[in-house]
Tab-separated table of C-alpha atoms and ligand atoms in Angstrom:
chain	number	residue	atom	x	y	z
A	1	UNK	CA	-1.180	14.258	7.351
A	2	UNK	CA	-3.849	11.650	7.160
A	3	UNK	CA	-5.961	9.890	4.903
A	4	UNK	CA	-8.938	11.115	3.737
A	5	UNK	CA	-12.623	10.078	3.150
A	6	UNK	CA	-13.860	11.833	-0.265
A	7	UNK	CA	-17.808	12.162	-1.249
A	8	UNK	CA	-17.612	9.107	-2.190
A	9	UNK	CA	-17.999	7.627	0.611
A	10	UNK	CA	-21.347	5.912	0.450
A	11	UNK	CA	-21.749	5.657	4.537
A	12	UNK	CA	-21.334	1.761	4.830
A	13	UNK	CA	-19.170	1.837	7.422
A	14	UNK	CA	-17.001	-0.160	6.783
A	15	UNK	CA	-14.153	1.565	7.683
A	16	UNK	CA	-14.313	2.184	11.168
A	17	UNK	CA	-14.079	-1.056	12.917
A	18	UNK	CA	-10.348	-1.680	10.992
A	19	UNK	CA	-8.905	1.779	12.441
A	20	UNK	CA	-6.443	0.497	14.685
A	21	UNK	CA	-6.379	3.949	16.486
A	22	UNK	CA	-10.244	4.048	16.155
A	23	UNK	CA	-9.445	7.626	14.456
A	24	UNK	CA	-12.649	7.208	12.187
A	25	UNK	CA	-16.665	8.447	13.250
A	26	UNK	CA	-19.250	8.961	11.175
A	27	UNK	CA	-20.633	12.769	10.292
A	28	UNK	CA	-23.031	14.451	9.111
A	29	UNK	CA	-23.043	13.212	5.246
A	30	UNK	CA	-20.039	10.722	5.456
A	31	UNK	CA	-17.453	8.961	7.622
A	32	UNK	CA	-14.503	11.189	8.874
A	33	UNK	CA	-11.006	10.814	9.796
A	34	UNK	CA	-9.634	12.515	12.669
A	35	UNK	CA	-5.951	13.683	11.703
A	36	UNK	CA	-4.351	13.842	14.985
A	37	UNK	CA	-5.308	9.760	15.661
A	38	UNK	CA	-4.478	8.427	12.378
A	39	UNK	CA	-1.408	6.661	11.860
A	40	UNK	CA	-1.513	6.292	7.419
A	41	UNK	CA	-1.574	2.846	7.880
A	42	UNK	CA	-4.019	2.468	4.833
A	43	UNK	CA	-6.481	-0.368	6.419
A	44	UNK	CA	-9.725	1.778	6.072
A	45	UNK	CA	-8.055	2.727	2.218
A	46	UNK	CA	-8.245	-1.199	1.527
A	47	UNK	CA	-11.425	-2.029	3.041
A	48	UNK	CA	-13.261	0.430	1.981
A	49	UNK	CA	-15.495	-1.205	-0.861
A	50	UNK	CA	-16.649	2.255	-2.497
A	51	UNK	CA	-13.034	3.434	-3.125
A	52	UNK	CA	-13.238	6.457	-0.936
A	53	UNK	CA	-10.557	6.669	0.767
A	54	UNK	CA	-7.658	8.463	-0.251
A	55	UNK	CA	-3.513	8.122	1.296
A	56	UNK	CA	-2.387	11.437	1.769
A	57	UNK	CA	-0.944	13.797	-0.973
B	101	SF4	FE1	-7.283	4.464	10.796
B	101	SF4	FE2	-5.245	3.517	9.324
B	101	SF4	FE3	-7.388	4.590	8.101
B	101	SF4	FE4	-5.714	6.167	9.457
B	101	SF4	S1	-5.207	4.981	7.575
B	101	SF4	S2	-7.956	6.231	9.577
B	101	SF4	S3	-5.101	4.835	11.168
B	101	SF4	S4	-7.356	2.701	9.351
């Protein structure tokens, strides 16, 4: 599992320089997480300032 970036995200990129595992590019209409680099460890989740990040379910 990984976390996930919703359609919320609002493509500040924020995010991507605090991946550890630098498991987060940007897309087409919004940042994405690869699953087989991330690690859950929640940084992007907390830095993200449009709340679009979501821990795994
Ligand atoms: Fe990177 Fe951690 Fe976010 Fe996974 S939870 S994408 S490892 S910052």
């Amino acid at each position: 599992m990984a976390y996930i970036i919703t359609d919320k995200c609002d493509k500040l990129g924020v995010c991507k320089p605090v991946c550890p595992v630098d498991a987060i590019s940007q897309g087409e209409t919004k940042f994405v997480i690869d699953p087989d680099l991330c690690t859950e460890c929640g940084a992007c989740a907390e830095a993200c300032p449009a709340f679009a990040i979501e821990p795994p379910k």
